[in-house]
Amino acid sequence: MNSTVVVYYSKDNNTRTGAKILSDRIGAKIVELTEIKKGNFIQALTKKSSKLAGDPWGEIKDAKIIYLMSPIWASNGVPAVNAFLDKADLTNKEVTIITFQQFADLRNSDNVHNYFRNKVQDKKGIVLDCYAFLGGKMGHCAEEVYIRRQIDKLFPTE
């Protein structure tokens, strides 16, 4: 049983790459959010949820620490993460929120972090921190070495 879990959604592989690097670095279980029908930018803009495949909620049942990783679309969180948070039992779980976006100035990441923070707290979770990372332009993944450098700032290698 691993009490640390990385939960993520990724469309263009920026968040997936970051999640894999992070989970390898800290020895965490990894849970990918998979949509039954792909969410879109309109759903993100209106803060809607999509339908998720499988049981990602069961995958975090025994977790004490969760790293929640999401891209930012249309200056909002993505429908898959909204769906996960809608049903998640985060009671007394420590959550760190990490987002990826295409804008170098990381605009609106604070708004997305606050939105996710409120959802986590509504589910009785404890938000430890929030981080904004830069990924590739829409439709493209940044180089792995670039994403790794950002993860290294949080979790330096020895």
mmCIF file with all atom_site columns, C-alpha atoms in Angstrom:
data_model
loop_
_atom_site.group_PDB
_atom_site.id
_atom_site.type_symbol
_atom_site.label_atom_id
_atom_site.label_alt_id
_atom_site.label_comp_id
_atom_site.label_asym_id
_atom_site.label_entity_id
_atom_site.label_seq_id
_atom_site.pdbx_PDB_ins_code
_atom_site.Cartn_x
_atom_site.Cartn_y
_atom_site.Cartn_z
_atom_site.occupancy
_atom_site.B_iso_or_equiv
_atom_site.pdbx_formal_charge
_atom_site.auth_seq_id
_atom_site.auth_comp_id
_atom_site.auth_asym_id
_atom_site.auth_atom_id
_atom_site.pdbx_PDB_model_num
ATOM 1   C CA . MET A 1 1   ? 0.000   0.000  0.000   1.00 0.00 ? 1   MET A CA 1
ATOM 2   C CA . ASN A 1 2   ? 1.354   3.407  -0.958  1.00 0.00 ? 2   ASN A CA 1
ATOM 3   C CA . SER A 1 3   ? 0.050   6.320  1.062   1.00 0.00 ? 3   SER A CA 1
ATOM 4   C CA . THR A 1 4   ? 1.194   8.877  -1.544  1.00 0.00 ? 4   THR A CA 1
ATOM 5   C CA . VAL A 1 5   ? -0.640  9.140  -4.861  1.00 0.00 ? 5   VAL A CA 1
ATOM 6   C CA . VAL A 1 6   ? -0.173  11.358 -7.908  1.00 0.00 ? 6   VAL A CA 1
ATOM 7   C CA . VAL A 1 7   ? -3.540  11.947 -9.611  1.00 0.00 ? 7   VAL A CA 1
ATOM 8   C CA . TYR A 1 8   ? -3.421  13.648 -13.006 1.00 0.00 ? 8   TYR A CA 1
ATOM 9   C CA . TYR A 1 9   ? -5.132  14.390 -16.277 1.00 0.00 ? 9   TYR A CA 1
ATOM 10  C CA . SER A 1 10  ? -3.180  15.153 -19.437 1.00 0.00 ? 10  SER A CA 1
ATOM 11  C CA . LYS A 1 11  ? -4.135  15.865 -23.032 1.00 0.00 ? 11  LYS A CA 1
ATOM 12  C CA . ASP A 1 12  ? -0.850  16.995 -24.585 1.00 0.00 ? 12  ASP A CA 1
ATOM 13  C CA . ASN A 1 13  ? 1.477   14.977 -22.314 1.00 0.00 ? 13  ASN A CA 1
ATOM 14  C CA . ASN A 1 14  ? 2.888   17.916 -20.322 1.00 0.00 ? 14  ASN A CA 1
ATOM 15  C CA . THR A 1 15  ? 1.046   16.919 -17.151 1.00 0.00 ? 15  THR A CA 1
ATOM 16  C CA . ARG A 1 16  ? 1.576   13.192 -17.833 1.00 0.00 ? 16  ARG A CA 1
ATOM 17  C CA . THR A 1 17  ? 5.322   13.748 -18.165 1.00 0.00 ? 17  THR A CA 1
ATOM 18  C CA . GLY A 1 18  ? 5.390   15.789 -14.953 1.00 0.00 ? 18  GLY A CA 1
ATOM 19  C CA . ALA A 1 19  ? 3.290   13.201 -13.113 1.00 0.00 ? 19  ALA A CA 1
ATOM 20  C CA . LYS A 1 20  ? 5.591   10.344 -14.128 1.00 0.00 ? 20  LYS A CA 1
ATOM 21  C CA . ILE A 1 21  ? 8.720   12.281 -13.154 1.00 0.00 ? 21  ILE A CA 1
ATOM 22  C CA . LEU A 1 22  ? 7.190   13.242 -9.809  1.00 0.00 ? 22  LEU A CA 1
ATOM 23  C CA . SER A 1 23  ? 5.871   9.759  -9.007  1.00 0.00 ? 23  SER A CA 1
ATOM 24  C CA . ASP A 1 24  ? 9.263   8.217  -9.819  1.00 0.00 ? 24  ASP A CA 1
ATOM 25  C CA . ARG A 1 25  ? 11.032  10.822 -7.699  1.00 0.00 ? 25  ARG A CA 1
ATOM 26  C CA . ILE A 1 26  ? 8.898   10.341 -4.582  1.00 0.00 ? 26  ILE A CA 1
ATOM 27  C CA . GLY A 1 27  ? 7.905   6.701  -5.017  1.00 0.00 ? 27  GLY A CA 1
ATOM 28  C CA . ALA A 1 28  ? 4.200   7.440  -5.363  1.00 0.00 ? 28  ALA A CA 1
ATOM 29  C CA . LYS A 1 29  ? 1.412   5.447  -6.935  1.00 0.00 ? 29  LYS A CA 1
ATOM 30  C CA . ILE A 1 30  ? 0.142   7.133  -10.099 1.00 0.00 ? 30  ILE A CA 1
ATOM 31  C CA . VAL A 1 31  ? -3.514  7.464  -11.141 1.00 0.00 ? 31  VAL A CA 1
ATOM 32  C CA . GLU A 1 32  ? -4.398  8.830  -14.568 1.00 0.00 ? 32  GLU A CA 1
ATOM 33  C CA . LEU A 1 33  ? -7.859  10.316 -14.991 1.00 0.00 ? 33  LEU A CA 1
ATOM 34  C CA . THR A 1 34  ? -9.373  8.929  -18.189 1.00 0.00 ? 34  THR A CA 1
ATOM 35  C CA . GLU A 1 35  ? -12.525 10.412 -19.647 1.00 0.00 ? 35  GLU A CA 1
ATOM 36  C CA . ILE A 1 36  ? -15.296 8.331  -21.206 1.00 0.00 ? 36  ILE A CA 1
ATOM 37  C CA . LYS A 1 37  ? -15.951 11.215 -23.612 1.00 0.00 ? 37  LYS A CA 1
ATOM 38  C CA . LYS A 1 38  ? -13.224 13.848 -23.946 1.00 0.00 ? 38  LYS A CA 1
ATOM 39  C CA . GLY A 1 39  ? -13.912 17.125 -22.170 1.00 0.00 ? 39  GLY A CA 1
ATOM 40  C CA . ASN A 1 40  ? -13.468 20.349 -24.085 1.00 0.00 ? 40  ASN A CA 1
ATOM 41  C CA . PHE A 1 41  ? -12.570 24.006 -23.653 1.00 0.00 ? 41  PHE A CA 1
ATOM 42  C CA . ILE A 1 42  ? -16.221 25.085 -23.341 1.00 0.00 ? 42  ILE A CA 1
ATOM 43  C CA . GLN A 1 43  ? -16.666 22.700 -20.404 1.00 0.00 ? 43  GLN A CA 1
ATOM 44  C CA . ALA A 1 44  ? -13.476 24.081 -18.862 1.00 0.00 ? 44  ALA A CA 1
ATOM 45  C CA . LEU A 1 45  ? -14.638 27.658 -19.383 1.00 0.00 ? 45  LEU A CA 1
ATOM 46  C CA . THR A 1 46  ? -17.964 26.906 -17.675 1.00 0.00 ? 46  THR A CA 1
ATOM 47  C CA . LYS A 1 47  ? -16.325 24.752 -14.951 1.00 0.00 ? 47  LYS A CA 1
ATOM 48  C CA . LYS A 1 48  ? -18.251 21.631 -15.987 1.00 0.00 ? 48  LYS A CA 1
ATOM 49  C CA . SER A 1 49  ? -17.229 18.053 -15.332 1.00 0.00 ? 49  SER A CA 1
ATOM 50  C CA . SER A 1 50  ? -16.780 15.156 -17.719 1.00 0.00 ? 50  SER A CA 1
ATOM 51  C CA . LYS A 1 51  ? -17.466 11.477 -17.029 1.00 0.00 ? 51  LYS A CA 1
ATOM 52  C CA . LEU A 1 52  ? -14.509 9.417  -15.906 1.00 0.00 ? 52  LEU A CA 1
ATOM 53  C CA . ALA A 1 53  ? -13.734 5.801  -16.689 1.00 0.00 ? 53  ALA A CA 1
ATOM 54  C CA . GLY A 1 54  ? -12.806 3.383  -13.941 1.00 0.00 ? 54  GLY A CA 1
ATOM 55  C CA . ASP A 1 55  ? -12.661 4.154  -10.254 1.00 0.00 ? 55  ASP A CA 1
ATOM 56  C CA . PRO A 1 56  ? -9.966  6.768  -9.584  1.00 0.00 ? 56  PRO A CA 1
ATOM 57  C CA . TRP A 1 57  ? -11.734 7.550  -6.291  1.00 0.00 ? 57  TRP A CA 1
ATOM 58  C CA . GLY A 1 58  ? -11.108 4.022  -5.052  1.00 0.00 ? 58  GLY A CA 1
ATOM 59  C CA . GLU A 1 59  ? -7.452  4.368  -6.052  1.00 0.00 ? 59  GLU A CA 1
ATOM 60  C CA . ILE A 1 60  ? -6.975  7.162  -3.477  1.00 0.00 ? 60  ILE A CA 1
ATOM 61  C CA . LYS A 1 61  ? -8.928  5.517  -0.675  1.00 0.00 ? 61  LYS A CA 1
ATOM 62  C CA . ASP A 1 62  ? -5.856  4.686  1.438   1.00 0.00 ? 62  ASP A CA 1
ATOM 63  C CA . ALA A 1 63  ? -3.786  7.707  0.403   1.00 0.00 ? 63  ALA A CA 1
ATOM 64  C CA . LYS A 1 64  ? -2.679  10.213 3.000   1.00 0.00 ? 64  LYS A CA 1
ATOM 65  C CA . ILE A 1 65  ? -0.886  12.516 0.537   1.00 0.00 ? 65  ILE A CA 1
ATOM 66  C CA . ILE A 1 66  ? -2.172  13.413 -2.931  1.00 0.00 ? 66  ILE A CA 1
ATOM 67  C CA . TYR A 1 67  ? -0.477  15.417 -5.655  1.00 0.00 ? 67  TYR A CA 1
ATOM 68  C CA . LEU A 1 68  ? -3.259  16.654 -7.937  1.00 0.00 ? 68  LEU A CA 1
ATOM 69  C CA . MET A 1 69  ? -1.885  17.608 -11.353 1.00 0.00 ? 69  MET A CA 1
ATOM 70  C CA . SER A 1 70  ? -3.863  19.355 -14.072 1.00 0.00 ? 70  SER A CA 1
ATOM 71  C CA . PRO A 1 71  ? -3.396  21.378 -17.216 1.00 0.00 ? 71  PRO A CA 1
ATOM 72  C CA . ILE A 1 72  ? -5.085  24.759 -17.410 1.00 0.00 ? 72  ILE A CA 1
ATOM 73  C CA . TRP A 1 73  ? -7.518  25.251 -20.303 1.00 0.00 ? 73  TRP A CA 1
ATOM 74  C CA . ALA A 1 74  ? -9.276  28.508 -21.112 1.00 0.00 ? 74  ALA A CA 1
ATOM 75  C CA . SER A 1 75  ? -7.879  29.922 -17.838 1.00 0.00 ? 75  SER A CA 1
ATOM 76  C CA . ASN A 1 76  ? -9.669  27.161 -15.881 1.00 0.00 ? 76  ASN A CA 1
ATOM 77  C CA . GLY A 1 77  ? -9.176  23.671 -14.562 1.00 0.00 ? 77  GLY A CA 1
ATOM 78  C CA . VAL A 1 78  ? -10.075 20.779 -16.851 1.00 0.00 ? 78  VAL A CA 1
ATOM 79  C CA . PRO A 1 79  ? -13.374 18.846 -16.823 1.00 0.00 ? 79  PRO A CA 1
ATOM 80  C CA . ALA A 1 80  ? -11.691 15.555 -15.815 1.00 0.00 ? 80  ALA A CA 1
ATOM 81  C CA . VAL A 1 81  ? -10.199 17.042 -12.644 1.00 0.00 ? 81  VAL A CA 1
ATOM 82  C CA . ASN A 1 82  ? -13.525 18.724 -11.856 1.00 0.00 ? 82  ASN A CA 1
ATOM 83  C CA . ALA A 1 83  ? -15.209 15.311 -12.159 1.00 0.00 ? 83  ALA A CA 1
ATOM 84  C CA . PHE A 1 84  ? -12.621 13.703 -9.902  1.00 0.00 ? 84  PHE A CA 1
ATOM 85  C CA . LEU A 1 85  ? -13.015 16.389 -7.247  1.00 0.00 ? 85  LEU A CA 1
ATOM 86  C CA . ASP A 1 86  ? -16.832 16.244 -7.443  1.00 0.00 ? 86  ASP A CA 1
ATOM 87  C CA . LYS A 1 87  ? -16.848 12.692 -6.063  1.00 0.00 ? 87  LYS A CA 1
ATOM 88  C CA . ALA A 1 88  ? -13.553 12.417 -4.164  1.00 0.00 ? 88  ALA A CA 1
ATOM 89  C CA . ASP A 1 89  ? -13.485 11.744 -0.434  1.00 0.00 ? 89  ASP A CA 1
ATOM 90  C CA . LEU A 1 90  ? -10.496 13.825 0.624   1.00 0.00 ? 90  LEU A CA 1
ATOM 91  C CA . THR A 1 91  ? -11.184 13.763 4.360   1.00 0.00 ? 91  THR A CA 1
ATOM 92  C CA . ASN A 1 92  ? -7.912  14.572 6.155   1.00 0.00 ? 92  ASN A CA 1
ATOM 93  C CA . LYS A 1 93  ? -5.847  13.951 3.021   1.00 0.00 ? 93  LYS A CA 1
ATOM 94  C CA . GLU A 1 94  ? -2.981  16.372 2.353   1.00 0.00 ? 94  GLU A CA 1
ATOM 95  C CA . VAL A 1 95  ? -3.221  17.707 -1.199  1.00 0.00 ? 95  VAL A CA 1
ATOM 96  C CA . THR A 1 96  ? -0.657  19.586 -3.260  1.00 0.00 ? 96  THR A CA 1
ATOM 97  C CA . ILE A 1 97  ? -2.006  21.136 -6.457  1.00 0.00 ? 97  ILE A CA 1
ATOM 98  C CA . ILE A 1 98  ? 0.253   21.400 -9.514  1.00 0.00 ? 98  ILE A CA 1
ATOM 99  C CA . THR A 1 99  ? -0.874  22.937 -12.788 1.00 0.00 ? 99  THR A CA 1
ATOM 100 C CA . PHE A 1 100 ? 0.683   23.161 -16.250 1.00 0.00 ? 100 PHE A CA 1
ATOM 101 C CA . GLN A 1 101 ? -0.077  25.866 -18.780 1.00 0.00 ? 101 GLN A CA 1
ATOM 102 C CA . GLN A 1 102 ? 1.281   27.415 -21.939 1.00 0.00 ? 102 GLN A CA 1
ATOM 103 C CA . PHE A 1 103 ? 1.706   31.039 -20.831 1.00 0.00 ? 103 PHE A CA 1
ATOM 104 C CA . ALA A 1 104 ? 5.147   31.971 -19.500 1.00 0.00 ? 104 ALA A CA 1
ATOM 105 C CA . ASP A 1 105 ? 3.651   34.560 -17.139 1.00 0.00 ? 105 ASP A CA 1
ATOM 106 C CA . LEU A 1 106 ? 1.529   31.757 -15.595 1.00 0.00 ? 106 LEU A CA 1
ATOM 107 C CA . ARG A 1 107 ? -1.520  34.009 -15.842 1.00 0.00 ? 107 ARG A CA 1
ATOM 108 C CA . ASN A 1 108 ? -4.664  32.883 -14.071 1.00 0.00 ? 108 ASN A CA 1
ATOM 109 C CA . SER A 1 109 ? -2.908  30.006 -12.312 1.00 0.00 ? 109 SER A CA 1
ATOM 110 C CA . ASP A 1 110 ? -3.786  31.600 -8.963  1.00 0.00 ? 110 ASP A CA 1
ATOM 111 C CA . ASN A 1 111 ? -7.471  31.593 -9.937  1.00 0.00 ? 111 ASN A CA 1
ATOM 112 C CA . VAL A 1 112 ? -7.337  27.919 -10.915 1.00 0.00 ? 112 VAL A CA 1
ATOM 113 C CA . HIS A 1 113 ? -5.429  27.040 -7.742  1.00 0.00 ? 113 HIS A CA 1
ATOM 114 C CA . ASN A 1 114 ? -8.022  28.844 -5.610  1.00 0.00 ? 114 ASN A CA 1
ATOM 115 C CA . TYR A 1 115 ? -10.864 27.080 -7.431  1.00 0.00 ? 115 TYR A CA 1
ATOM 116 C CA . PHE A 1 116 ? -9.269  23.661 -6.870  1.00 0.00 ? 116 PHE A CA 1
ATOM 117 C CA . ARG A 1 117 ? -8.334  24.610 -3.288  1.00 0.00 ? 117 ARG A CA 1
ATOM 118 C CA . ASN A 1 118 ? -11.993 25.405 -2.517  1.00 0.00 ? 118 ASN A CA 1
ATOM 119 C CA . LYS A 1 119 ? -13.146 22.105 -4.049  1.00 0.00 ? 119 LYS A CA 1
ATOM 120 C CA . VAL A 1 120 ? -10.542 20.157 -2.050  1.00 0.00 ? 120 VAL A CA 1
ATOM 121 C CA . GLN A 1 121 ? -11.500 21.926 1.167   1.00 0.00 ? 121 GLN A CA 1
ATOM 122 C CA . ASP A 1 122 ? -15.205 21.310 0.467   1.00 0.00 ? 122 ASP A CA 1
ATOM 123 C CA . LYS A 1 123 ? -14.285 17.613 0.391   1.00 0.00 ? 123 LYS A CA 1
ATOM 124 C CA . LYS A 1 124 ? -12.534 17.968 3.788   1.00 0.00 ? 124 LYS A CA 1
ATOM 125 C CA . GLY A 1 125 ? -9.022  17.818 2.300   1.00 0.00 ? 125 GLY A CA 1
ATOM 126 C CA . ILE A 1 126 ? -6.058  19.915 3.447   1.00 0.00 ? 126 ILE A CA 1
ATOM 127 C CA . VAL A 1 127 ? -4.259  21.880 0.725   1.00 0.00 ? 127 VAL A CA 1
ATOM 128 C CA . LEU A 1 128 ? -0.561  22.072 1.546   1.00 0.00 ? 128 LEU A CA 1
ATOM 129 C CA . ASP A 1 129 ? 0.581   24.115 -1.432  1.00 0.00 ? 129 ASP A CA 1
ATOM 130 C CA . CYS A 1 130 ? -0.008  25.038 -5.071  1.00 0.00 ? 130 CYS A CA 1
ATOM 131 C CA . TYR A 1 131 ? 2.538   25.234 -7.883  1.00 0.00 ? 131 TYR A CA 1
ATOM 132 C CA . ALA A 1 132 ? 2.252   26.522 -11.448 1.00 0.00 ? 132 ALA A CA 1
ATOM 133 C CA . PHE A 1 133 ? 4.499   25.009 -14.134 1.00 0.00 ? 133 PHE A CA 1
ATOM 134 C CA . LEU A 1 134 ? 5.037   25.910 -17.741 1.00 0.00 ? 134 LEU A CA 1
ATOM 135 C CA . GLY A 1 135 ? 4.326   23.264 -20.360 1.00 0.00 ? 135 GLY A CA 1
ATOM 136 C CA . GLY A 1 136 ? 4.320   23.376 -24.145 1.00 0.00 ? 136 GLY A CA 1
ATOM 137 C CA . LYS A 1 137 ? 2.099   25.458 -26.380 1.00 0.00 ? 137 LYS A CA 1
ATOM 138 C CA . MET A 1 138 ? -1.418  24.148 -26.964 1.00 0.00 ? 138 MET A CA 1
ATOM 139 C CA . GLY A 1 139 ? -1.256  20.809 -28.716 1.00 0.00 ? 139 GLY A CA 1
ATOM 140 C CA . HIS A 1 140 ? 2.433   20.308 -27.934 1.00 0.00 ? 140 HIS A CA 1
ATOM 141 C CA . CYS A 1 141 ? 4.425   18.817 -25.097 1.00 0.00 ? 141 CYS A CA 1
ATOM 142 C CA . ALA A 1 142 ? 7.427   20.627 -23.687 1.00 0.00 ? 142 ALA A CA 1
ATOM 143 C CA . GLU A 1 143 ? 10.687  18.712 -23.684 1.00 0.00 ? 143 GLU A CA 1
ATOM 144 C CA . GLU A 1 144 ? 10.992  16.256 -20.820 1.00 0.00 ? 144 GLU A CA 1
ATOM 145 C CA . VAL A 1 145 ? 14.203  17.915 -19.610 1.00 0.00 ? 145 VAL A CA 1
ATOM 146 C CA . TYR A 1 146 ? 12.334  21.223 -19.282 1.00 0.00 ? 146 TYR A CA 1
ATOM 147 C CA . ILE A 1 147 ? 9.525   19.667 -17.245 1.00 0.00 ? 147 ILE A CA 1
ATOM 148 C CA . ARG A 1 148 ? 12.077  17.737 -15.158 1.00 0.00 ? 148 ARG A CA 1
ATOM 149 C CA . ARG A 1 149 ? 13.871  20.985 -14.238 1.00 0.00 ? 149 ARG A CA 1
ATOM 150 C CA . GLN A 1 150 ? 10.618  22.380 -12.842 1.00 0.00 ? 150 GLN A CA 1
ATOM 151 C CA . ILE A 1 151 ? 9.955   19.228 -10.809 1.00 0.00 ? 151 ILE A CA 1
ATOM 152 C CA . ASP A 1 152 ? 13.580  19.349 -9.587  1.00 0.00 ? 152 ASP A CA 1
ATOM 153 C CA . LYS A 1 153 ? 12.932  22.759 -8.025  1.00 0.00 ? 153 LYS A CA 1
ATOM 154 C CA . LEU A 1 154 ? 10.312  21.166 -5.769  1.00 0.00 ? 154 LEU A CA 1
ATOM 155 C CA . PHE A 1 155 ? 12.010  17.834 -5.213  1.00 0.00 ? 155 PHE A CA 1
ATOM 156 C CA . PRO A 1 156 ? 15.752  18.191 -5.774  1.00 0.00 ? 156 PRO A CA 1
ATOM 157 C CA . THR A 1 157 ? 17.708  15.069 -6.590  1.00 0.00 ? 157 THR A CA 1
ATOM 158 C CA . GLU A 1 158 ? 20.326  14.153 -4.064  1.00 0.00 ? 158 GLU A CA 1
#
